[in-house]
Short mmCIF file of C-alpha atoms in Angstrom, two decimals:
data_model
loop_
_atom_site.label_atom_id
_atom_site.label_comp_id
_atom_site.label_asym_id
_atom_site.label_seq_id
_atom_site.Cartn_x
_atom_site.Cartn_y
_atom_site.Cartn_z
CA MET F 1 99.50 -23.18 55.45
CA LEU F 2 96.67 -25.07 53.83
CA GLY F 3 96.09 -22.67 50.98
CA ALA F 4 92.69 -22.24 52.53
CA TYR F 5 90.14 -19.55 51.96
CA LEU F 6 88.68 -18.35 55.25
CA ALA F 7 85.46 -16.52 55.71
CA LEU F 8 83.99 -15.04 58.87
CA LEU F 9 80.29 -15.15 58.27
CA ASP F 10 76.81 -14.44 59.70
CA HIS F 11 76.53 -12.84 63.13
CA PHE F 12 79.42 -14.87 64.68
CA VAL F 13 82.08 -16.64 62.56
CA ALA F 14 82.72 -18.99 59.69
CA LEU F 15 86.09 -19.82 58.21
CA ALA F 16 86.10 -20.62 54.49
CA LYS F 17 83.23 -19.88 52.19
CA GLY F 18 80.08 -19.57 54.03
CA SER F 19 77.19 -20.18 56.37
CA GLY F 20 74.21 -17.97 56.14
CA VAL F 21 72.88 -15.53 53.63
CA PRO F 22 75.98 -13.32 53.31
CA ALA F 23 77.99 -16.05 51.64
CA ALA F 24 75.72 -18.96 50.77
CA ALA F 25 76.11 -18.30 47.07
CA GLU F 26 79.84 -17.80 47.45
CA LEU F 27 80.28 -21.05 49.33
CA HIS F 28 78.35 -23.08 46.79
CA GLY F 29 80.31 -21.46 43.97
CA CYS F 30 83.77 -21.90 45.43
CA THR F 31 83.25 -25.49 46.50
CA GLN F 32 82.87 -26.42 42.86
CA ARG F 33 86.64 -26.19 42.55
CA SER F 34 89.19 -28.40 44.27
CA ARG F 35 90.48 -26.28 47.14
CA ALA F 36 91.40 -26.70 50.77
CA MET F 37 88.66 -25.03 52.75
CA ILE F 38 88.12 -24.49 56.43
CA ALA F 39 84.77 -23.45 57.88
CA CYS F 40 84.06 -22.21 61.37
CA TYR F 41 80.58 -21.26 62.55
CA PRO F 42 79.22 -21.17 66.12
CA GLY F 43 75.52 -21.18 65.28
CA GLY F 44 74.61 -24.74 66.15
CA GLY F 45 75.91 -26.32 62.98
CA ALA F 46 73.27 -24.89 60.69
CA ARG F 47 72.81 -21.81 58.60
CA TYR F 48 69.48 -20.01 58.60
CA ALA F 49 67.87 -19.41 55.20
CA LYS F 50 66.74 -15.85 55.85
CA HIS F 51 65.37 -15.55 52.34
CA CYS F 52 62.38 -17.50 53.61
CA ASP F 53 60.91 -14.91 55.90
CA ASN F 54 61.68 -15.68 59.53
CA ALA F 55 58.37 -14.07 60.56
CA CYS F 56 56.63 -17.26 59.44
CA ALA F 57 58.57 -19.36 61.94
CA ASN F 58 57.81 -17.05 64.86
CA VAL F 59 54.14 -18.05 64.93
CA GLY F 60 54.33 -21.58 63.50
CA THR F 61 53.41 -20.93 59.87
CA LEU F 62 56.70 -22.66 59.00
CA GLU F 63 58.72 -25.06 61.11
CA PHE F 64 62.33 -24.27 61.94
CA ARG F 65 63.96 -27.20 60.13
CA ALA F 66 62.19 -26.25 56.92
CA ILE F 67 64.13 -22.99 56.72
CA GLN F 68 67.64 -24.03 57.69
CA GLU F 69 70.40 -26.13 56.14
CA PRO F 70 73.14 -28.05 57.99
CA ILE F 71 76.57 -26.66 57.14
CA ARG F 72 78.11 -30.13 56.90
CA THR F 73 75.88 -31.03 53.97
CA ILE F 74 77.67 -28.48 51.76
CA LYS F 75 79.49 -30.32 49.01
CA GLY F 76 83.26 -29.85 49.18
CA LEU F 77 83.14 -27.99 52.48
CA GLY F 78 86.42 -29.39 53.84
CA GLU F 79 87.08 -28.82 57.53
CA TYR F 80 84.46 -27.34 59.80
CA TYR F 81 84.79 -26.00 63.33
CA GLN F 82 82.01 -24.73 65.54
CA ALA F 83 83.83 -21.77 67.02
CA LYS F 84 83.97 -17.99 67.29
CA ALA F 85 86.68 -15.78 65.81
CA ARG F 86 88.35 -13.69 68.48
CA SER F 87 91.23 -11.88 66.78
CA LEU F 88 92.98 -11.41 63.46
CA ASP F 89 96.74 -11.23 62.85
CA PHE F 90 97.36 -10.23 59.27
CA ALA F 91 101.17 -10.32 59.63
CA SER F 92 101.07 -14.06 60.28
CA ARG F 93 97.80 -14.53 58.36
CA THR F 94 96.05 -16.30 61.18
CA VAL F 95 92.70 -16.00 62.90
CA THR F 96 92.44 -16.95 66.56
CA CYS F 97 89.26 -18.92 67.20
CA GLU F 98 87.53 -20.03 70.37
CA ASP F 99 85.71 -23.33 70.62
CA ILE F 100 82.14 -22.61 71.76
CA PHE F 101 81.89 -25.74 73.93
CA LYS F 102 84.96 -25.53 76.19
CA GLY F 103 86.45 -22.18 75.24
CA ALA F 104 89.70 -23.63 73.95
CA GLU F 105 91.55 -21.32 71.58
CA PHE F 106 93.27 -22.36 68.35
CA LYS F 107 94.69 -20.61 65.31
CA VAL F 108 93.77 -21.12 61.68
CA GLY F 109 96.04 -19.91 58.89
CA PHE F 110 94.74 -18.46 55.64
CA ASP F 111 95.82 -17.26 52.24
CA TYR F 112 92.64 -15.28 51.64
CA LEU F 113 90.24 -14.00 54.25
CA VAL F 114 86.62 -13.10 53.53
CA VAL F 115 84.91 -11.29 56.38
CA GLY F 116 81.13 -11.52 56.41
CA THR F 117 80.31 -11.36 60.10
CA GLY F 118 77.06 -9.53 59.51
CA CYS F 119 75.62 -7.22 62.15
CA LYS F 120 73.76 -7.53 65.41
CA THR F 121 70.52 -5.89 66.48
CA ASN F 122 71.00 -2.26 67.50
CA THR F 123 69.36 -1.27 70.78
CA PHE F 124 70.57 2.36 70.46
CA ASN F 125 71.52 2.02 74.14
CA THR F 126 67.86 2.25 75.07
CA PRO F 127 67.71 1.63 78.85
CA GLY F 128 66.16 -1.71 79.78
CA VAL F 129 66.18 -3.32 76.33
CA ALA F 130 69.40 -5.32 76.71
CA GLU F 131 68.57 -6.12 80.34
CA ARG F 132 65.18 -7.64 79.45
CA GLU F 133 66.34 -9.31 76.23
CA GLY F 134 65.34 -12.97 76.21
CA LYS F 135 62.73 -12.38 78.95
CA GLU F 136 60.07 -9.99 77.69
CA VAL F 137 62.13 -8.34 74.93
CA PHE F 138 63.22 -10.37 71.91
CA PHE F 139 65.30 -9.55 68.87
CA LEU F 140 64.18 -10.61 65.40
CA LYS F 141 67.27 -11.68 63.49
CA HIS F 142 68.31 -15.31 63.95
CA LEU F 143 66.65 -18.69 64.14
CA PHE F 144 67.03 -18.98 67.90
CA HIS F 145 65.26 -15.62 68.19
CA ALA F 146 62.32 -17.08 66.27
CA ARG F 147 62.20 -20.03 68.66
CA GLN F 148 62.25 -17.70 71.67
CA ILE F 149 59.49 -15.50 70.28
CA ARG F 150 57.27 -18.45 69.41
CA SER F 151 57.65 -19.94 72.88
CA ARG F 152 57.01 -16.60 74.57
CA ILE F 153 53.85 -15.87 72.59
CA LEU F 154 52.36 -19.23 73.54
CA GLU F 155 53.51 -18.80 77.14
CA CYS F 156 51.70 -15.48 77.40
CA PHE F 157 48.41 -17.04 76.28
CA GLU F 158 48.76 -20.00 78.63
CA ARG F 159 49.56 -17.72 81.56
CA ALA F 160 46.66 -15.44 80.68
CA THR F 161 44.22 -18.35 81.12
CA ASN F 162 45.02 -18.43 84.86
CA PRO F 163 41.71 -17.53 86.57
CA THR F 164 43.53 -15.97 89.54
CA LEU F 165 45.14 -13.21 87.46
CA PRO F 166 43.65 -9.71 87.72
CA PRO F 167 42.34 -8.18 84.47
CA ALA F 168 45.27 -5.73 84.30
CA ALA F 169 47.78 -8.59 84.34
CA VAL F 170 45.90 -10.40 81.57
CA GLU F 171 45.86 -7.25 79.45
CA ARG F 172 49.60 -6.79 79.94
CA LEU F 173 50.38 -10.40 78.98
CA LEU F 174 48.32 -10.06 75.82
CA SER F 175 49.90 -6.75 74.78
CA PHE F 176 52.44 -7.30 71.98
CA VAL F 177 54.75 -4.46 70.94
CA VAL F 178 56.79 -4.56 67.72
CA VAL F 179 59.58 -1.98 67.45
CA GLY F 180 60.79 -1.01 63.99
CA GLY F 181 59.08 -0.14 60.73
CA GLY F 182 61.12 -2.12 58.23
CA PRO F 183 59.91 -5.10 56.17
CA THR F 184 60.91 -7.64 58.85
CA SER F 185 58.91 -5.91 61.58
CA CYS F 186 55.90 -5.32 59.34
CA GLU F 187 55.85 -8.90 58.08
CA PHE F 188 56.10 -10.25 61.61
CA THR F 189 53.18 -8.04 62.63
CA THR F 190 50.97 -9.36 59.83
CA GLU F 191 51.95 -12.98 60.59
CA LEU F 192 51.12 -12.38 64.26
CA HIS F 193 47.74 -10.96 63.24
CA ASP F 194 46.99 -14.03 61.11
CA PHE F 195 47.92 -16.27 64.05
CA LEU F 196 45.62 -14.30 66.35
CA THR F 197 42.63 -14.34 64.02
CA GLN F 198 42.97 -17.91 62.76
CA ASP F 199 44.38 -19.89 65.69
CA VAL F 200 44.07 -17.91 68.92
CA SER F 201 40.39 -17.27 68.22
CA ARG F 202 39.93 -21.05 67.96
CA TRP F 203 42.01 -22.29 70.88
CA TYR F 204 41.77 -19.28 73.23
CA PRO F 205 38.33 -17.84 72.39
CA ASP F 206 38.00 -16.01 75.72
CA LEU F 207 41.29 -14.18 75.18
CA ALA F 208 41.13 -13.30 71.49
CA GLN F 209 39.31 -10.01 72.03
CA LYS F 210 41.74 -8.90 74.73
CA VAL F 211 44.85 -8.99 72.52
CA ARG F 212 46.50 -5.70 71.58
CA VAL F 213 49.22 -5.33 68.94
CA THR F 214 51.22 -2.09 68.66
CA LEU F 215 53.77 -1.30 65.95
CA VAL F 216 56.18 1.49 66.93
CA GLU F 217 58.43 3.28 64.41
CA ALA F 218 60.68 6.24 65.20
CA GLY F 219 60.64 7.45 61.60
CA PRO F 220 57.88 9.22 59.70
CA SER F 221 56.50 6.09 58.01
CA LEU F 222 56.73 2.33 57.68
CA LEU F 223 58.70 0.66 54.87
CA GLY F 224 60.75 3.80 54.34
CA SER F 225 62.46 2.69 51.10
CA PHE F 226 59.21 1.63 49.37
CA ASP F 227 57.08 3.66 46.99
CA LYS F 228 54.86 6.07 48.93
CA ALA F 229 51.65 4.62 47.50
CA LEU F 230 52.65 1.16 48.75
CA VAL F 231 53.51 2.56 52.18
CA THR F 232 50.04 4.11 52.41
CA TYR F 233 48.42 0.88 51.23
CA TYR F 234 50.36 -1.24 53.75
CA THR F 235 49.72 1.12 56.67
CA SER F 236 46.01 1.30 55.88
CA SER F 237 45.83 -2.49 55.85
CA LEU F 238 47.41 -2.66 59.32
CA LEU F 239 44.99 -0.09 60.67
CA ARG F 240 42.02 -2.02 59.26
CA LYS F 241 43.28 -5.02 61.20
CA GLN F 242 43.06 -2.90 64.37
CA ILE F 243 46.82 -2.80 64.78
CA ASP F 244 47.95 0.33 66.62
CA VAL F 245 50.55 1.93 64.30
CA ARG F 246 52.61 4.69 65.91
CA THR F 247 55.07 6.54 63.68
CA HIS F 248 57.31 9.43 64.77
CA THR F 249 57.50 7.55 68.07
CA ALA F 250 60.54 5.98 69.69
CA VAL F 251 60.85 3.67 72.66
CA THR F 252 62.90 5.67 75.15
CA ARG F 253 63.03 3.18 78.00
CA VAL F 254 61.85 -0.25 79.09
CA GLU F 255 61.04 -0.36 82.78
CA GLU F 256 60.51 -3.33 85.07
CA THR F 257 58.24 -2.69 88.05
CA HIS F 258 56.73 -4.63 90.95
CA ASP F 259 53.60 -3.59 92.81
CA GLU F 260 52.85 -4.09 96.50
CA CYS F 261 51.62 -7.62 95.77
CA GLY F 262 54.84 -8.51 94.00
CA THR F 263 53.27 -8.55 90.55
CA HIS F 264 55.90 -8.10 87.86
CA THR F 265 55.19 -5.61 85.06
CA THR F 266 57.23 -4.40 82.09
CA ILE F 267 56.42 -0.99 80.65
CA ALA F 268 57.61 0.68 77.46
CA HIS F 269 58.09 4.43 77.78
CA LEU F 270 57.48 6.12 74.43
CA GLY F 271 58.82 9.35 73.03
CA ASP F 272 55.39 10.99 73.07
CA GLY F 273 55.24 10.59 76.85
CA SER F 274 52.85 7.63 76.90
CA LYS F 275 53.43 4.35 78.70
CA LEU F 276 52.67 0.94 77.24
CA PRO F 277 52.62 -2.15 79.50
CA PHE F 278 53.41 -5.29 77.53
CA GLY F 279 53.96 -9.00 77.80
CA THR F 280 56.14 -9.38 74.71
CA MET F 281 58.24 -6.86 72.81
CA VAL F 282 59.85 -7.78 69.49
CA TRP F 283 62.72 -5.41 68.72
CA SER F 284 63.91 -5.03 65.12
CA ALA F 285 64.87 -1.38 64.98
CA GLY F 286 68.31 -1.31 63.39
CA LEU F 287 71.76 -2.87 63.00
CA ALA F 288 75.06 -2.46 64.82
CA PRO F 289 78.53 -3.95 64.18
CA VAL F 290 79.54 -7.12 65.99
CA LYS F 291 82.50 -7.21 68.37
CA PHE F 292 84.86 -8.90 65.93
CA THR F 293 84.33 -6.22 63.30
CA GLN F 294 85.20 -3.54 65.84
CA SER F 295 88.25 -5.28 67.29
CA CYS F 296 89.89 -7.06 64.33
CA GLY F 297 91.83 -3.98 63.25
CA LEU F 298 90.37 -3.66 59.76
CA PRO F 299 89.57 -0.10 58.57
CA THR F 300 85.97 0.90 59.19
CA HIS F 301 83.72 3.83 58.37
CA ALA F 302 83.81 6.46 61.11
CA ARG F 303 80.02 6.67 61.48
CA THR F 304 78.62 3.26 60.52
CA LYS F 305 81.63 1.19 61.71
CA ARG F 306 81.26 -0.99 58.63
CA ILE F 307 84.43 -2.28 56.98
CA LEU F 308 85.80 -0.16 54.14
CA VAL F 309 86.10 -2.03 50.84
CA ASP F 310 86.95 -1.03 47.28
CA GLU F 311 85.06 -1.78 44.09
CA PHE F 312 86.41 -5.37 44.13
CA LEU F 313 85.17 -5.94 47.74
CA ARG F 314 88.80 -5.93 48.93
CA VAL F 315 89.66 -4.39 52.29
CA GLU F 316 91.88 -1.41 51.70
CA GLY F 317 95.63 -1.65 52.31
CA LEU F 318 95.93 -5.44 52.64
CA ARG F 319 97.22 -6.36 49.15
CA GLY F 320 94.01 -8.02 48.08
CA ARG F 321 94.22 -10.84 50.63
CA VAL F 322 91.23 -9.77 52.73
CA PHE F 323 87.69 -9.26 51.45
CA ALA F 324 84.47 -8.23 53.16
CA LEU F 325 80.85 -8.72 52.16
CA GLY F 326 77.36 -8.55 53.55
CA ASP F 327 76.10 -6.32 56.33
CA CYS F 328 79.56 -5.77 57.84
CA ALA F 329 80.91 -4.26 54.60
CA GLY F 330 80.27 -0.62 53.80
CA GLY F 331 79.10 1.08 50.65
CA LEU F 332 75.72 -0.57 50.09
CA PRO F 333 72.50 -1.07 52.07
CA PRO F 334 72.52 -4.03 54.50
CA LEU F 335 70.17 -6.19 52.42
CA ALA F 336 70.14 -9.95 51.89
CA SER F 337 70.10 -9.43 48.13
CA VAL F 338 73.29 -7.36 48.35
CA ALA F 339 75.09 -10.06 50.36
CA GLU F 340 73.90 -12.79 48.02
CA GLN F 341 75.18 -10.96 44.94
CA GLN F 342 78.48 -10.14 46.64
CA GLY F 343 78.94 -13.81 47.44
CA GLN F 344 78.24 -14.82 43.85
CA TYR F 345 80.64 -12.17 42.55
CA LEU F 346 83.49 -13.32 44.81
CA ALA F 347 82.86 -16.96 43.93
CA ASP F 348 83.16 -16.14 40.23
CA CYS F 349 86.34 -14.13 40.84
CA PHE F 350 88.00 -16.92 42.80
CA ASN F 351 86.93 -19.66 40.42
CA THR F 352 87.96 -17.93 37.20
CA HIS F 353 90.77 -15.52 38.06
CA TYR F 354 92.15 -15.51 41.61
CA ALA F 355 92.79 -19.27 41.48
CA THR F 356 95.80 -18.73 39.21
CA PHE F 357 97.47 -16.21 41.52
CA ASP F 358 100.14 -17.30 44.02
CA PRO F 359 98.95 -15.93 47.39
CA SER F 360 102.37 -16.52 48.98
CA SER F 361 103.97 -13.87 46.78
CA ASP F 362 104.52 -10.30 47.92
CA ALA F 363 102.66 -8.86 44.93
CA ASP F 364 99.22 -7.30 45.20
CA LEU F 365 96.35 -9.40 43.95
CA PRO F 366 95.56 -8.15 40.43
CA PRO F 367 91.99 -7.10 39.57
CA PRO F 368 89.88 -9.87 38.01
CA GLU F 369 88.70 -9.99 34.44
CA PRO F 370 85.02 -9.18 33.90
CA VAL F 371 82.68 -11.78 35.39
CA PRO F 372 78.96 -12.38 34.74
CA ALA F 373 76.42 -10.24 36.56
CA PRO F 374 75.71 -11.74 40.03
CA VAL F 375 71.95 -12.07 39.65
CA GLY F 376 69.96 -15.23 40.25
CA LEU F 377 66.69 -16.74 39.15
CA PRO F 378 64.34 -15.72 37.68
CA PHE F 379 66.68 -13.23 35.99
CA PRO F 380 69.14 -14.82 33.49
CA ARG F 381 72.71 -13.62 33.99
CA PHE F 382 73.39 -13.32 30.26
CA LEU F 383 70.96 -10.41 30.01
CA PHE F 384 73.37 -8.17 31.91
CA ALA F 385 76.85 -6.96 30.95
CA LYS F 386 79.91 -8.52 32.56
CA SER F 387 81.95 -6.40 34.94
CA ALA F 388 85.32 -6.69 36.67
CA THR F 389 84.06 -4.61 39.60
CA PHE F 390 81.14 -5.52 41.81
CA ARG F 391 77.89 -3.94 40.64
CA TYR F 392 74.80 -4.42 42.71
CA ILE F 393 71.74 -5.03 40.55
CA SER F 394 68.53 -4.17 42.34
CA VAL F 395 65.82 -6.77 41.83
CA GLY F 396 63.08 -4.73 43.49
CA ALA F 397 61.54 -4.97 46.95
CA MET F 398 58.74 -7.08 48.40
CA ALA F 399 56.91 -7.25 51.68
CA SER F 400 54.36 -9.84 52.72
CA MET F 401 51.07 -9.01 54.40
CA GLY F 402 50.33 -12.58 55.42
CA LEU F 403 47.12 -13.92 53.98
CA SER F 404 46.06 -10.36 53.18
CA GLY F 405 48.43 -10.19 50.24
CA GLY F 406 51.61 -8.19 49.88
CA VAL F 407 53.33 -5.32 48.12
CA VAL F 408 55.92 -5.41 45.34
CA ASP F 409 57.94 -2.34 44.38
CA MET F 410 59.79 -2.49 41.06
CA THR F 411 60.06 1.28 40.56
CA LYS F 412 63.79 1.28 41.32
CA ALA F 413 64.65 -2.22 40.10
CA ASP F 414 67.66 -2.43 37.77
CA VAL F 415 66.40 -5.70 36.31
CA VAL F 416 63.64 -3.82 34.52
CA GLY F 417 65.74 -0.79 33.71
CA GLY F 418 64.21 1.35 36.44
CA GLY F 419 60.82 2.95 36.30
CA GLY F 420 59.01 -0.33 36.86
CA SER F 421 55.55 -0.72 38.30
CA THR F 422 54.11 -1.61 41.68
CA PHE F 423 51.43 -4.14 42.49
CA THR F 424 49.62 -5.37 45.56
CA GLY F 425 47.22 -8.00 46.78
CA PHE F 426 47.12 -11.67 45.82
CA ALA F 427 49.52 -11.27 42.89
CA ALA F 428 52.08 -9.65 45.19
CA MET F 429 51.66 -12.46 47.71
CA LEU F 430 52.33 -15.07 45.00
CA ALA F 431 55.40 -13.14 43.85
CA TRP F 432 56.69 -12.97 47.43
CA LYS F 433 56.16 -16.67 48.08
CA GLY F 434 57.64 -17.71 44.74
CA GLY F 435 60.64 -15.45 45.13
CA TYR F 436 61.57 -16.63 48.60
CA LEU F 437 60.81 -20.25 47.81
CA SER F 438 63.37 -20.10 44.98
CA LYS F 439 66.03 -19.00 47.49
CA GLN F 440 65.89 -22.24 49.45
CA LEU F 441 69.17 -24.13 49.34
CA SER F 442 67.89 -27.71 49.00
CA TRP F 443 65.14 -29.54 47.15
CA SER F 444 63.84 -30.96 50.42
CA ASN F 445 63.19 -27.51 51.86
CA MET F 446 61.68 -26.34 48.59
CA MET F 447 59.12 -29.13 49.11
CA LEU F 448 58.67 -28.63 52.86
CA VAL F 449 58.00 -24.89 52.77
CA PRO F 450 54.85 -25.02 50.58
CA MET F 451 53.70 -28.12 52.48
CA TYR F 452 53.82 -26.17 55.76
CA TRP F 453 52.11 -23.20 54.15
CA PHE F 454 49.30 -25.53 53.07
CA LYS F 455 49.17 -27.24 56.45
CA SER F 456 48.89 -23.90 58.30
CA LEU F 457 46.17 -22.68 55.97
CA VAL F 458 44.02 -25.82 56.15
CA PHE F 459 44.74 -27.32 59.59
CA GLY F 460 46.10 -24.33 61.51
CA ARG F 461 49.41 -23.70 63.23
CA ASP F 462 50.93 -25.97 65.84
CA ILE F 463 50.54 -24.36 69.29
CA SER F 464 52.54 -26.92 71.26
CA ARG F 465 55.53 -25.70 73.29
CA PHE F 466 58.82 -27.56 73.62
#
């Protein structure tokens, strides 16, 4: 036994303290102390900084390497394996991992286990979505999804320039459907619109007027958790941009057809009975648990299948040796800000209290003493009371509208005592950019991100494919 802390993080796995948003803060905090750590993560050796909106990378506003950090650059990381977690044996305190290159299995022992496997995109078992994923249908969650979407968008425009294609095929290729009405879907839609108006109109002038963008949401409105006035403002802005917004409408089926000439067509069947041929569908309609969360034997909520944790983020019934945080843990909304604060809270607990406890004993891990509030810049931690239990402190909500501005909702923010204001336009856009820029994990990326923003604004986006 190495006395290691293990963490299973971000959609697949990580052993020790982090990789990805759910535990980035925790990893940085815990590596400040001298401990044996083991990290395992199958995602190509890098963690994606989701705080910098991935919608920007989908259309080339930002480049991929400006919004990711190599795991091996983490100070004090210890051992690192690029592998997936397959099973958990709490009796022997081991996790069975599978090497992603050759499939070889190996076991890693732990004293403490932190599960932060995140969630995967939920297709709601919609026929045809999983079958066409990676072809015409793309999820909007990870960095490799952004690369796929960017390549597909450019492919559609290049294929549409073929003079032998019939008009119907060109219209289908240039029909983009976005499924989901949350901030990620809405921000992607506005970034796509900026790309169409600023770059496509320049490099594909004959095709620009043939593009159709449709945003489909099964619920009654977009941005469901935002203030109603902001929802109306955002929706009106999309409509002014000639984006077809369809609420109270679900995608019931994705169908692949071939006509008598062998022409391939993909069609989205909608809940209102209409049919929508498309060339690219971006699906960001919900979250579902990953396989490990369902099979590891930890207690989960009957409906959401998220892991049950107490007020100290400990998994129930395991003597305080197993923790869960992020999207896979129940009790709080699956937000990046929740995962970030949970990571900071656990880092403080381990660094100041749990480090003195002997994990080899048969005693339950005692509750920690009060630790500082897990908020980050620009909100000083000393302004909030310490707490032994985890308390999520809402910092408000933001959504970008590309170059058209943005919306900021502070009406439910704990950092201003609740009852805050809302604002829109250029000021909201600056708040959004400043907020996400501050979440970058290295000085180099904090410099690269605004440089790429400037480059895209002045010189346009890169439309090369590779």
